[in-house]
């Protein structure tokens, strides 16, 4: 989508600190990190969020989680633990309407989240 900031990052049109890229998925550091490790994992394809529910997207959504988990290993936070978050809609505070998995780690995190 032409006015989507994450589509532009996926297309290389605006800079980001990329940690992973293949034909389907891109991962980069969050510009406003909420933890020592804060990475966003996105599909190259513009998918607005977990809605509308589409079983055909299950492999892609699974791949986002798999790439995030692999990055947690690479970044050295797998043993200490990490959180994977998808914010969907207003009550969750979704700000960018291109689905993304937040990979957060490197510090102790509160549960339940605020
Ligand atoms: P969410 O509230 O789940 O939609 O989170 C959007 C996230 O995108 C926030 O954590 C922002 O800091 C992050 N973000 C927004 N613009 C950029 C950007 N250009 N590069 C990296 N991260 C970004």
PDB file of C-alpha atoms and ligand atoms in Angstrom:
ATOM      1  CA  UNK A   1       0.000   0.000   0.000  1.00  0.00           C
ATOM      2  CA  UNK A   2       1.529   3.283  -1.109  1.00  0.00           C
ATOM      3  CA  UNK A   3       1.008   5.284   2.096  1.00  0.00           C
ATOM      4  CA  UNK A   4       1.963   2.490   4.503  1.00  0.00           C
ATOM      5  CA  UNK A   5       5.229   3.089   6.374  1.00  0.00           C
ATOM      6  CA  UNK A   6       5.919  -0.632   6.847  1.00  0.00           C
ATOM      7  CA  UNK A   7       5.305  -1.310   3.129  1.00  0.00           C
ATOM      8  CA  UNK A   8       7.930   1.367   2.465  1.00  0.00           C
ATOM      9  CA  UNK A   9      10.384  -0.285   4.859  1.00  0.00           C
ATOM     10  CA  UNK A  10       9.723  -3.673   3.214  1.00  0.00           C
ATOM     11  CA  UNK A  11      10.347  -2.085  -0.196  1.00  0.00           C
ATOM     12  CA  UNK A  12      13.564  -0.430   0.987  1.00  0.00           C
ATOM     13  CA  UNK A  13      12.098   3.017   0.327  1.00  0.00           C
ATOM     14  CA  UNK A  14      12.700   4.262   3.858  1.00  0.00           C
ATOM     15  CA  UNK A  15      15.572   3.183   6.079  1.00  0.00           C
ATOM     16  CA  UNK A  16      15.358   0.734   8.929  1.00  0.00           C
ATOM     17  CA  UNK A  17      17.863  -1.437  10.782  1.00  0.00           C
ATOM     18  CA  UNK A  18      17.037  -4.703   9.067  1.00  0.00           C
ATOM     19  CA  UNK A  19      17.791  -7.942  10.902  1.00  0.00           C
ATOM     20  CA  UNK A  20      16.086 -10.395   8.542  1.00  0.00           C
ATOM     21  CA  UNK A  21      14.701 -10.394   5.043  1.00  0.00           C
ATOM     22  CA  UNK A  22      13.369 -12.983   2.641  1.00  0.00           C
ATOM     23  CA  UNK A  23      10.707 -12.856  -0.057  1.00  0.00           C
ATOM     24  CA  UNK A  24       7.848 -12.977   2.464  1.00  0.00           C
ATOM     25  CA  UNK A  25       9.056 -11.502   5.751  1.00  0.00           C
ATOM     26  CA  UNK A  26      11.164  -8.571   6.934  1.00  0.00           C
ATOM     27  CA  UNK A  27      12.354  -7.831  10.491  1.00  0.00           C
ATOM     28  CA  UNK A  28      13.842  -4.597  11.748  1.00  0.00           C
ATOM     29  CA  UNK A  29      14.529  -2.774  15.014  1.00  0.00           C
ATOM     30  CA  UNK A  30      11.687  -0.713  16.441  1.00  0.00           C
ATOM     31  CA  UNK A  31      12.549   2.985  16.171  1.00  0.00           C
ATOM     32  CA  UNK A  32      11.195   3.594  19.693  1.00  0.00           C
ATOM     33  CA  UNK A  33      12.381   0.539  21.627  1.00  0.00           C
ATOM     34  CA  UNK A  34      10.429  -0.477  24.746  1.00  0.00           C
ATOM     35  CA  UNK A  35      13.009  -3.071  25.775  1.00  0.00           C
ATOM     36  CA  UNK A  36      16.730  -3.702  25.171  1.00  0.00           C
ATOM     37  CA  UNK A  37      15.668  -5.933  22.277  1.00  0.00           C
ATOM     38  CA  UNK A  38      12.639  -4.653  20.381  1.00  0.00           C
ATOM     39  CA  UNK A  39      12.240  -5.977  16.861  1.00  0.00           C
ATOM     40  CA  UNK A  40       9.254  -5.835  14.516  1.00  0.00           C
ATOM     41  CA  UNK A  41       8.554  -8.760  12.208  1.00  0.00           C
ATOM     42  CA  UNK A  42       6.276  -7.981   9.269  1.00  0.00           C
ATOM     43  CA  UNK A  43       5.066  -9.613   6.069  1.00  0.00           C
ATOM     44  CA  UNK A  44       6.220  -8.018   2.816  1.00  0.00           C
ATOM     45  CA  UNK A  45       2.586  -8.227   1.686  1.00  0.00           C
ATOM     46  CA  UNK A  46       0.338  -5.498   3.085  1.00  0.00           C
ATOM     47  CA  UNK A  47      -1.839  -7.263   5.666  1.00  0.00           C
ATOM     48  CA  UNK A  48      -3.625  -4.709   7.908  1.00  0.00           C
ATOM     49  CA  UNK A  49      -3.913  -6.902  10.989  1.00  0.00           C
ATOM     50  CA  UNK A  50      -5.375 -10.147  12.289  1.00  0.00           C
ATOM     51  CA  UNK A  51      -8.737  -9.007  10.875  1.00  0.00           C
ATOM     52  CA  UNK A  52     -10.375 -10.073   8.659  1.00  0.00           C
ATOM     53  CA  UNK A  53      -9.803 -13.624   9.810  1.00  0.00           C
ATOM     54  CA  UNK A  54      -8.473 -15.578   6.840  1.00  0.00           C
ATOM     55  CA  UNK A  55      -7.385 -19.213   7.225  1.00  0.00           C
ATOM     56  CA  UNK A  56      -5.363 -18.851   4.018  1.00  0.00           C
ATOM     57  CA  UNK A  57      -3.031 -16.522   5.936  1.00  0.00           C
ATOM     58  CA  UNK A  58      -2.174 -19.133   8.573  1.00  0.00           C
ATOM     59  CA  UNK A  59       1.176 -20.096   6.983  1.00  0.00           C
ATOM     60  CA  UNK A  60       2.267 -16.473   6.720  1.00  0.00           C
ATOM     61  CA  UNK A  61       1.233 -15.682  10.307  1.00  0.00           C
ATOM     62  CA  UNK A  62       3.053 -18.807  11.468  1.00  0.00           C
ATOM     63  CA  UNK A  63       6.130 -17.685   9.589  1.00  0.00           C
ATOM     64  CA  UNK A  64       6.099 -14.322  11.400  1.00  0.00           C
ATOM     65  CA  UNK A  65       6.231 -16.193  14.716  1.00  0.00           C
ATOM     66  CA  UNK A  66       8.921 -18.567  13.475  1.00  0.00           C
ATOM     67  CA  UNK A  67      11.141 -15.727  12.245  1.00  0.00           C
ATOM     68  CA  UNK A  68      10.611 -13.878  15.543  1.00  0.00           C
ATOM     69  CA  UNK A  69      11.595 -16.969  17.538  1.00  0.00           C
ATOM     70  CA  UNK A  70      14.685 -17.465  15.389  1.00  0.00           C
ATOM     71  CA  UNK A  71      15.732 -13.871  15.926  1.00  0.00           C
ATOM     72  CA  UNK A  72      15.284 -14.312  19.682  1.00  0.00           C
ATOM     73  CA  UNK A  73      17.838 -17.143  19.485  1.00  0.00           C
ATOM     74  CA  UNK A  74      20.222 -15.057  17.367  1.00  0.00           C
ATOM     75  CA  UNK A  75      19.908 -12.023  19.599  1.00  0.00           C
ATOM     76  CA  UNK A  76      20.624 -14.005  22.755  1.00  0.00           C
ATOM     77  CA  UNK A  77      17.300 -13.561  24.561  1.00  0.00           C
ATOM     78  CA  UNK A  78      15.814 -17.013  24.042  1.00  0.00           C
ATOM     79  CA  UNK A  79      17.044 -18.480  27.341  1.00  0.00           C
ATOM     80  CA  UNK A  80      16.149 -15.446  29.448  1.00  0.00           C
ATOM     81  CA  UNK A  81      12.775 -15.194  27.744  1.00  0.00           C
ATOM     82  CA  UNK A  82      10.925 -12.833  25.523  1.00  0.00           C
ATOM     83  CA  UNK A  83       7.464 -11.629  24.628  1.00  0.00           C
ATOM     84  CA  UNK A  84       5.778 -11.728  21.222  1.00  0.00           C
ATOM     85  CA  UNK A  85       2.977  -9.190  20.854  1.00  0.00           C
ATOM     86  CA  UNK A  86       0.509  -8.320  18.113  1.00  0.00           C
ATOM     87  CA  UNK A  87      -1.536  -5.217  18.831  1.00  0.00           C
ATOM     88  CA  UNK A  88      -4.885  -5.407  17.051  1.00  0.00           C
ATOM     89  CA  UNK A  89      -7.235  -2.446  17.002  1.00  0.00           C
ATOM     90  CA  UNK A  90      -7.835   0.593  19.203  1.00  0.00           C
ATOM     91  CA  UNK A  91      -7.950  -1.004  22.669  1.00  0.00           C
ATOM     92  CA  UNK A  92      -4.584  -2.645  22.006  1.00  0.00           C
ATOM     93  CA  UNK A  93      -3.123   0.627  20.769  1.00  0.00           C
ATOM     94  CA  UNK A  94      -2.379  -0.526  17.227  1.00  0.00           C
ATOM     95  CA  UNK A  95      -0.707   2.449  15.545  1.00  0.00           C
ATOM     96  CA  UNK A  96       0.541   0.979  12.272  1.00  0.00           C
ATOM     97  CA  UNK A  97      -2.034  -0.881  10.205  1.00  0.00           C
ATOM     98  CA  UNK A  98       0.349  -3.367   8.636  1.00  0.00           C
ATOM     99  CA  UNK A  99       0.488  -6.454  10.819  1.00  0.00           C
ATOM    100  CA  UNK A 100       3.638  -6.792  12.879  1.00  0.00           C
ATOM    101  CA  UNK A 101       4.879  -9.031  15.650  1.00  0.00           C
ATOM    102  CA  UNK A 102       6.785  -7.207  18.380  1.00  0.00           C
ATOM    103  CA  UNK A 103       9.706  -9.254  19.711  1.00  0.00           C
ATOM    104  CA  UNK A 104      10.559  -7.837  23.146  1.00  0.00           C
ATOM    105  CA  UNK A 105      13.250  -9.027  25.501  1.00  0.00           C
ATOM    106  CA  UNK A 106      16.392  -8.314  27.447  1.00  0.00           C
ATOM    107  CA  UNK A 107      14.594  -7.193  30.588  1.00  0.00           C
ATOM    108  CA  UNK A 108      11.971  -8.494  32.990  1.00  0.00           C
ATOM    109  CA  UNK A 109       8.478  -7.575  31.796  1.00  0.00           C
ATOM    110  CA  UNK A 110       5.328  -7.091  33.804  1.00  0.00           C
ATOM    111  CA  UNK A 111       2.374  -9.419  33.493  1.00  0.00           C
ATOM    112  CA  UNK A 112      -0.423  -8.668  32.971  1.00  0.00           C
ATOM    113  CA  UNK A 113       0.566  -5.854  30.594  1.00  0.00           C
ATOM    114  CA  UNK A 114      -0.801  -2.379  31.294  1.00  0.00           C
TER     115      UNK A 114
HETATM  116  P1  LIG B   1       1.765  -0.839  17.196  1.00  0.00           P
HETATM  117  O1  LIG B   1       1.303   0.039  18.301  1.00  0.00           O
HETATM  118  O2  LIG B   1       1.709  -2.303  17.553  1.00  0.00           O
HETATM  119  O3  LIG B   1       1.068  -0.537  15.885  1.00  0.00           O
HETATM  120  O4  LIG B   1       3.309  -0.540  17.052  1.00  0.00           O
HETATM  121  C1  LIG B   1       3.879   0.183  16.016  1.00  0.00           C
HETATM  122  C2  LIG B   1       5.353   0.219  16.290  1.00  0.00           C
HETATM  123  O5  LIG B   1       6.018   0.664  15.123  1.00  0.00           O
HETATM  124  C3  LIG B   1       5.772   1.160  17.425  1.00  0.00           C
HETATM  125  O6  LIG B   1       6.464   0.411  18.426  1.00  0.00           O
HETATM  126  C4  LIG B   1       6.683   2.177  16.741  1.00  0.00           C
HETATM  127  O7  LIG B   1       7.749   2.584  17.540  1.00  0.00           O
HETATM  128  C5  LIG B   1       7.139   1.411  15.521  1.00  0.00           C
HETATM  129  N1  LIG B   1       7.524   2.211  14.369  1.00  0.00           N
HETATM  130  C6  LIG B   1       6.817   3.185  13.778  1.00  0.00           C
HETATM  131  N2  LIG B   1       7.486   3.685  12.730  1.00  0.00           N
HETATM  132  C7  LIG B   1       8.648   3.000  12.643  1.00  0.00           C
HETATM  133  C8  LIG B   1       9.779   3.056  11.778  1.00  0.00           C
HETATM  134  N3  LIG B   1       9.848   3.922  10.753  1.00  0.00           N
HETATM  135  N4  LIG B   1      10.809   2.217  11.998  1.00  0.00           N
HETATM  136  C9  LIG B   1      10.762   1.336  13.023  1.00  0.00           C
HETATM  137  N5  LIG B   1       9.719   1.226  13.876  1.00  0.00           N
HETATM  138  C10 LIG B   1       8.670   2.048  13.699  1.00  0.00           C
END
